Coordinates of C-alpha atoms and ligand atoms in Angstrom, one line a residue:
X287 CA 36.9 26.5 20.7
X288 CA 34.9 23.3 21.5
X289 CA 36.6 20.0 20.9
X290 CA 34.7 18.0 22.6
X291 CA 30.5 17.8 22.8
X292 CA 27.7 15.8 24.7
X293 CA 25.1 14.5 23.5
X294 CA 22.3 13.1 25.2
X295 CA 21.9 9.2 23.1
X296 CA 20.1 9.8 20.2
X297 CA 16.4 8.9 19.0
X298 CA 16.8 8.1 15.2
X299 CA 13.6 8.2 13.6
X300 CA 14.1 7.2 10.5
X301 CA 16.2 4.1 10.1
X302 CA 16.3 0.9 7.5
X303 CA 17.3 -2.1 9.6
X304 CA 17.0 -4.7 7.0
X305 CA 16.6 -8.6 8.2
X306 CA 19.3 -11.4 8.2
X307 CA 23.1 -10.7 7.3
X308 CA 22.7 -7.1 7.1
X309 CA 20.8 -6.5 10.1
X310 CA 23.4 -8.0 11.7
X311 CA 25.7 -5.8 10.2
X312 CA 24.4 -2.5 9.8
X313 CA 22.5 -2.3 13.6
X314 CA 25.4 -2.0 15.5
X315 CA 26.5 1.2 13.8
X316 CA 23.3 2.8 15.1
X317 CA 22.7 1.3 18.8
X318 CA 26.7 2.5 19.6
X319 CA 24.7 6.3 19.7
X320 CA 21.5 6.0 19.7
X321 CA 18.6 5.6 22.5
X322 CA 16.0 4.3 20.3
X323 CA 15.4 4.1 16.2
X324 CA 12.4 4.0 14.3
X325 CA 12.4 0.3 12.6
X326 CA 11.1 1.0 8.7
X327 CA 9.0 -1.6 7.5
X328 CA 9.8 -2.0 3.7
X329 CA 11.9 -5.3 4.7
X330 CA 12.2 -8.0 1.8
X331 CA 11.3 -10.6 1.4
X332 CA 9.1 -10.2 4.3
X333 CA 7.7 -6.4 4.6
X334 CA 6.0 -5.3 7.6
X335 CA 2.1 -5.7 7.3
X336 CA 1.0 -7.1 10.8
X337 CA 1.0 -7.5 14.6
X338 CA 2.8 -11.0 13.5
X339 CA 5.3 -9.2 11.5
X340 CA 5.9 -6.8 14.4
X341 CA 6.5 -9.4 16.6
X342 CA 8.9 -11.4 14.3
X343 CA 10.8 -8.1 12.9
X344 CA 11.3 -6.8 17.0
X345 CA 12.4 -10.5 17.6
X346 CA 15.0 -10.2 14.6
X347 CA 16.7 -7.1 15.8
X348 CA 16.7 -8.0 19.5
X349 CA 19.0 -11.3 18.2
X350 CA 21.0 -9.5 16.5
X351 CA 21.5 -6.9 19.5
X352 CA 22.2 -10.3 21.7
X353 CA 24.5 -11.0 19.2
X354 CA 26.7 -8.0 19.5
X355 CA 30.3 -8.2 21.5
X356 CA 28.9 -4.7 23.4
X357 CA 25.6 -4.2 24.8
X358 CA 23.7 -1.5 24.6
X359 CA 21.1 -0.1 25.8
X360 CA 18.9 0.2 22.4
X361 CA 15.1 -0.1 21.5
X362 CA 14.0 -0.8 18.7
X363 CA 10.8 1.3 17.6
X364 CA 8.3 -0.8 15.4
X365 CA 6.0 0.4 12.5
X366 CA 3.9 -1.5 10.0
X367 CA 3.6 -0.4 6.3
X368 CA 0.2 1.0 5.6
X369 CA -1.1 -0.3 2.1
X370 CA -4.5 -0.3 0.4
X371 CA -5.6 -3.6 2.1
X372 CA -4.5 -2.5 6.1
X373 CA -7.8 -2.7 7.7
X374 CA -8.5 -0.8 11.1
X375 CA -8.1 -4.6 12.6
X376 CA -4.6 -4.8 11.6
X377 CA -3.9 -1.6 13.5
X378 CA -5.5 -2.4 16.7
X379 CA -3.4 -6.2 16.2
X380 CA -0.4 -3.7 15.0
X381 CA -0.7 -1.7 18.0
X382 CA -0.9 -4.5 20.7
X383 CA 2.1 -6.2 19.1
X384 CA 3.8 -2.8 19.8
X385 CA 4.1 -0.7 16.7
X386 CA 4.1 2.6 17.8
X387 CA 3.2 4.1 13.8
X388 CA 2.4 3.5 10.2
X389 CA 4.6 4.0 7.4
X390 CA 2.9 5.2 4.3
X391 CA 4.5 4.4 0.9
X392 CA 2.7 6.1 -2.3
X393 CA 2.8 3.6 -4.8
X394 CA 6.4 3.1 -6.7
X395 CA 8.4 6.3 -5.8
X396 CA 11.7 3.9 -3.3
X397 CA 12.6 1.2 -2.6
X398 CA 10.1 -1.6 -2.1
X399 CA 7.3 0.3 -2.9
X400 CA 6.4 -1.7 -5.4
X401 CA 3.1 -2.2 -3.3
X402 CA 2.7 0.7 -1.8
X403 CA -0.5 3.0 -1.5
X404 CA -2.2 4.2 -4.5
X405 CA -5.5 5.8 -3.0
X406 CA -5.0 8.3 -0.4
X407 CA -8.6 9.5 -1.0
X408 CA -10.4 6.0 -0.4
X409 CA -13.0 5.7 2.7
X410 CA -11.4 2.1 3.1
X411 CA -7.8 3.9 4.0
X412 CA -9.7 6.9 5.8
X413 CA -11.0 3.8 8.4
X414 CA -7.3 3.1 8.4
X415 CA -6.2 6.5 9.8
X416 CA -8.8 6.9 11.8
X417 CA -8.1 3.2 13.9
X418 CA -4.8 5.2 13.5
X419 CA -5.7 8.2 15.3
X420 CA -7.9 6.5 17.8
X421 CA -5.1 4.2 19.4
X422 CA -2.4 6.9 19.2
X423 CA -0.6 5.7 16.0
X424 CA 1.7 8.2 14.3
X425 CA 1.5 8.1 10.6
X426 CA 4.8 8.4 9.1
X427 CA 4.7 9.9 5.1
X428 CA 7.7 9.1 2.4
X429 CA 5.7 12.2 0.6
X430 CA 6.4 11.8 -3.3
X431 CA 3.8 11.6 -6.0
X432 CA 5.1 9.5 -9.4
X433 CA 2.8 11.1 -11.7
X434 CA 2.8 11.3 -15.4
X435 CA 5.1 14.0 -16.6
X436 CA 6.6 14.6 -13.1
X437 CA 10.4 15.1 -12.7
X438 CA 11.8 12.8 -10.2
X439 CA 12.8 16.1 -8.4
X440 CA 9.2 17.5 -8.7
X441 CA 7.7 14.6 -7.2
X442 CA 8.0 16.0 -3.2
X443 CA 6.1 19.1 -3.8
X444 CA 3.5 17.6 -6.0
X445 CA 2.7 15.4 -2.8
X446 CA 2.1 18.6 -0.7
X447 CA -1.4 18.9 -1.2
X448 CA -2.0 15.4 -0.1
X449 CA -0.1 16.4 2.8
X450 CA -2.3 19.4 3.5
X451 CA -5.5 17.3 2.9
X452 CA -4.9 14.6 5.5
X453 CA -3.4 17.1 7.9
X454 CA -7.0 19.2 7.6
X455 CA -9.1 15.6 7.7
X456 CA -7.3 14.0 10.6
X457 CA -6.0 17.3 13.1
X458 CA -5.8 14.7 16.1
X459 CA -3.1 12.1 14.3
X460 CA 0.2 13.0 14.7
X461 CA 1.8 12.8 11.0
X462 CA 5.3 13.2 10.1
X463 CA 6.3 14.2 6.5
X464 CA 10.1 11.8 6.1
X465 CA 13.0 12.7 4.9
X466 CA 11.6 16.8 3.6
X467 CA 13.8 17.5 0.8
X468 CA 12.6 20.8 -0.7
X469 CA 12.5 24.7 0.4
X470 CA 8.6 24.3 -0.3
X471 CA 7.7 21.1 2.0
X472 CA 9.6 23.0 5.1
X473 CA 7.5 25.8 4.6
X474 CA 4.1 23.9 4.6
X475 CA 5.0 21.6 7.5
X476 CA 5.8 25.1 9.6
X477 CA 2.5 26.4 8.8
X478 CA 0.6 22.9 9.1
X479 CA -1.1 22.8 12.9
X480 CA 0.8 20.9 15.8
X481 CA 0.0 17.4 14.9
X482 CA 2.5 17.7 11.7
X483 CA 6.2 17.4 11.9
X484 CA 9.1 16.3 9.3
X485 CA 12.4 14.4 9.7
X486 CA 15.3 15.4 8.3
X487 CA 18.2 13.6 7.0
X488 CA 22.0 14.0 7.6
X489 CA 22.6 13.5 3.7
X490 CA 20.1 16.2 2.8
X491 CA 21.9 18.6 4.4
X492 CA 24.7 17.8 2.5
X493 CA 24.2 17.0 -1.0
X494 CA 22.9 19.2 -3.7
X495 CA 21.5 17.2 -7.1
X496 CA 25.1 18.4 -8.2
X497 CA 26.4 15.4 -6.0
X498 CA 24.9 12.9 -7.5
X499 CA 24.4 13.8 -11.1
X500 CA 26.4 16.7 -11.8
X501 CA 29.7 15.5 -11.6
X502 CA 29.9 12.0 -13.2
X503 CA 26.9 9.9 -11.6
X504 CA 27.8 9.0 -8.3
X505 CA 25.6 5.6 -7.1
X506 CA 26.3 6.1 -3.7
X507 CA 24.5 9.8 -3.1
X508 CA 21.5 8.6 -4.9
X509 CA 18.4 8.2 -3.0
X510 CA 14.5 8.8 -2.6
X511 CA 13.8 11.7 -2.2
X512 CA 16.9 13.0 -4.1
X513 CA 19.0 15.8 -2.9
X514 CA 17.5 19.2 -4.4
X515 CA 18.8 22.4 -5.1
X516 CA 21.4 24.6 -3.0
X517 CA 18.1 27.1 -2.1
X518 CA 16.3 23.9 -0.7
X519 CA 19.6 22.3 0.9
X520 CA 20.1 26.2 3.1
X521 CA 16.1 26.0 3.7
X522 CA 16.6 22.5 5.5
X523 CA 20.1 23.6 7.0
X524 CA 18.7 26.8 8.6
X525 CA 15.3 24.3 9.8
X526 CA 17.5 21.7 11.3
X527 CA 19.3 24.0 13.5
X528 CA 16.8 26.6 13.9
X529 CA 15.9 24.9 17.5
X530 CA 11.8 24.3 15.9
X531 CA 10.3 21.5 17.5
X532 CA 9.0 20.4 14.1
X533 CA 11.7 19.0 12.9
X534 CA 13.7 16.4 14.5
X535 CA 16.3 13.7 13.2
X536 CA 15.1 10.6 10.8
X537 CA 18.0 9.6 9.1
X538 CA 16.7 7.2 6.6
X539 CA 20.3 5.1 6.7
X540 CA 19.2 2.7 3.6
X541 CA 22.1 0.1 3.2
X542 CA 22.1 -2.0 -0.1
X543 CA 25.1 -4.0 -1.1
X544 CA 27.8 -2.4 -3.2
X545 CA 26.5 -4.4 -6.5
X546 CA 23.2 -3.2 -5.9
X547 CA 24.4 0.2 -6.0
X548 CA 27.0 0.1 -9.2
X549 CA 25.3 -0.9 -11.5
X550 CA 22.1 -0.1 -14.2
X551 CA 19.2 0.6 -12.2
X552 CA 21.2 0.7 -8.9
X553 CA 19.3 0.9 -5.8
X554 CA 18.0 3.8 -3.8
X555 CA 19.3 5.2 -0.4
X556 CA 22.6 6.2 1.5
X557 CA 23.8 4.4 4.1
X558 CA 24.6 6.9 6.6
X559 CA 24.3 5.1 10.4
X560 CA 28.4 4.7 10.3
X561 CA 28.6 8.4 10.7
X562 CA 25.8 9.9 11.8
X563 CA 26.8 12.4 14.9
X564 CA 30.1 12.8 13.3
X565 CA 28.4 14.3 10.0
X566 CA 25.9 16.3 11.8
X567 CA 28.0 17.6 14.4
X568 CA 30.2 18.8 10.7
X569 CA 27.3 20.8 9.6
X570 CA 25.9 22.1 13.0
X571 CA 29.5 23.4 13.7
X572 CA 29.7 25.0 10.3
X573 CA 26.4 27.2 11.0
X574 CA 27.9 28.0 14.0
X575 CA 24.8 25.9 15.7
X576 CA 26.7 23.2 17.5
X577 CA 24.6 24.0 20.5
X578 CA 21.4 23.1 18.7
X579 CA 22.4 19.7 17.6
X580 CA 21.3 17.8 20.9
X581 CA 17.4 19.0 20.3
X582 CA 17.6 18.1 16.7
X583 CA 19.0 14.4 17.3
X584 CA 18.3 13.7 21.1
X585 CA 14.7 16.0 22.2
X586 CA 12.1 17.3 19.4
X587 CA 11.9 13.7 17.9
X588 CA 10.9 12.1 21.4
X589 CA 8.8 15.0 22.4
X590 CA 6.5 14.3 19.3
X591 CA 6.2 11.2 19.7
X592 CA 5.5 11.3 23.3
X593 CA 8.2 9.5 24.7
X594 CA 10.4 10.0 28.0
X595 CA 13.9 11.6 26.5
X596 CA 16.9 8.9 26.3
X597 CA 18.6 8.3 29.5
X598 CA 23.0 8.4 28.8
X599 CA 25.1 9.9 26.4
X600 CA 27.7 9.9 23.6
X601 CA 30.6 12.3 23.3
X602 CA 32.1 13.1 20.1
X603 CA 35.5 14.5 19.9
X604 CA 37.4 17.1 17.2
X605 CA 39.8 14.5 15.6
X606 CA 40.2 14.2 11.7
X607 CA 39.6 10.6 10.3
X608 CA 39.0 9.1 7.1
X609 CA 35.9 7.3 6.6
X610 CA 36.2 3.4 5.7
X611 CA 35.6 2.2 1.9
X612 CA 33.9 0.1 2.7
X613 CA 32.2 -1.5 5.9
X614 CA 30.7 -5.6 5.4
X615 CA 29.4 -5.2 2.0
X616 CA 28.2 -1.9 2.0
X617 CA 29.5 1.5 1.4
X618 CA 29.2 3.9 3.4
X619 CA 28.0 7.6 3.0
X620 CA 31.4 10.1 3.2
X621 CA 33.6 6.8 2.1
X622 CA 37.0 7.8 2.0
X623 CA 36.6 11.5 3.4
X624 CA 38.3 13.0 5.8
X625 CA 35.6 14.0 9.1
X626 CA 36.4 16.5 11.1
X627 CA 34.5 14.7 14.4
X628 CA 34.9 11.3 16.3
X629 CA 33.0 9.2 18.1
X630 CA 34.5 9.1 21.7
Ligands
NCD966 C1 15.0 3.7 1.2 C2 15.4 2.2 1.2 O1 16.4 1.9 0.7 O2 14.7 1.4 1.8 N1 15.6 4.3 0.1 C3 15.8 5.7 0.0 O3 16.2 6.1 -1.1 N2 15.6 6.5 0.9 C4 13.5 3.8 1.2 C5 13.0 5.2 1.5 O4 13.0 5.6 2.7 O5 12.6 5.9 0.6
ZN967 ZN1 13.5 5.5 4.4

């Protein structure tokens, strides 16, 4: 039996780094394993529109990295948010400040979204992609719809065709679909061309709707896009570890503080970077897929993107430990479980 596993360092490309205090405090979780992490732009009060905003958020995070007692060797991977106003000028500016993609936001579905993209259709945005496209941009999709009469669980697949659309209009821009939560998305990224991919999340292949609903309603599980059923939890298992390229680790750690969380209208998102490797190395082992783990976190992400993979490693070794309460002022996802996998 394995008890111990290398990984080459992570590329996490899906991350929420925050700004101020808890930048401070959640970023050293993720540069102790990773190579590189993809920096989400929904930041507050400042979000991430511009070259400017680039340079300031990539300034932010390499302080707080100065700031930590170990150094590591982390980069930080910048993105803008793409909103109805983002003109082709602010993605060449965008581009030359360093941000390697666009996030997309449909209008109201997470967290700070409150301004996000209503008109996918629009010749304006259409410019957008294509400035996009032409520099080498990848265009990152939270893909929910909130439509009238949709279920909150409905909302992914209702977003597919808007999926399909851009990937027929633009088959030259590389466009990832975040954080797939559904048996149906899975299947239409794997027969979507070359250009389309989807991250996956540690916490999606995890929790059922069960876990946060089902069994008194549990704050901490809850996040955008929720956690489906067990049919679409097996779909994403059997993805993850099915060693396709098209689907890589993003996973969308999304600290809020504990009194955002418990209480009416708490926020959305799980705040997973505290145990990242140890949970996915859990569920790899338990599909008997532990040697597919290092293409999933550490190769098909950097390969779509086009980047050289991480130089270094982590090892993680077969030790049980009980996951902290509480870490700062957040709580983390798997508080107070036992894990069956340590960081070495
Ligand atoms: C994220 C956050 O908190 O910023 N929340 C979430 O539920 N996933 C935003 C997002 O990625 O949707
Ligand atoms: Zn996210």
């Amino acid at each position: 039996m394995n008890d111990r596993i290398t990984l080459r360092r992570l590329d996490d490309m899906h991350c929420h780094f925050r700004a101020g205090s808890l930048l401070k405090e959640v970023l050293p979780f993720t540069a102790q394993y990773a190579g590189r992490g993809i920096a989400m732009p929904n930041t507050r009060p400042r979000a991430i529109l511009t070259g400017k905003d680039v340079v300031w958020y990539q300034d932010e995070i390499r302080r707080a990295l100065d700031e930590m007692p170990h150094r590591h060797s982390f980069e930080p991977l910048m993105t803008i948010e793409i909103r109805d106003n983002t003109t082709p000028q602010m993605i060449a500016e965008a581009y030359h400040a360093g941000a390697v993609a666009g996030k997309v936001y449909p209008l109201g579905v997470t967290t700070n979204s409150d301004e996000g993209l209503r008109n996918f259709e629009s010749e304006s945005i259409a410019e957008t992609f294509r400035a996009m496209r032409d520099v080498g941009m990848l265009l990152l999709i939270h893909g929910e719809l909130d439509r009238e009469r949709t279920l909150v669980t409905k909302r992914e697949e209702v977003f597919l065709p808007t999926l399909l659309m851009l990937a027929e209009k633009f088959p030259n821009m590389k466009i990832v679909l975040e954080h797939v939560s559904t048996r149906v998305a899975v299947e239409s990224v794997r027969q979507l061309g070359q250009n389309v991919a989807a991250t996956i999340t540690a916490h999606h292949l995890c929790l059922t709707l069960n876990d946060v609903v089902g069994y008194g309603i549990q704050p901490h599980h809850g996040c955008m896009p929720m956690p489906k059923d067990f049919d679409d939890r097996d779909t994403l298992i059997v993805a993850a570890t099915s060693g396709e390229p098209k689907f890589f680790l993003g996973s969308d750690t999304a600290p809020h503080p504990r009194e955002k969380k418990e209480c009416a209208k708490g926020a959305c998102g799980v705040y997973t970077a505290p145990v990242l490797p140890q949970v996915l190395a859990e569920v790899f082992e338990k599909t008997g897929k532990l040697d597919r783990l290092e293409d999933f976190s550490s190769r098909f992400g950097a390969e779509f993107y086009g980047l050289p993979l991480n130089d270094g490693s982590i090892s993680l070794i077969k030790s049980e430990w009980v996951v902290t309460e509480q870490i700062g002022g957040v709580v983390p996802f798997r508080a107070g479980a036992k894990l069956q996998w340590q960081l070495s």
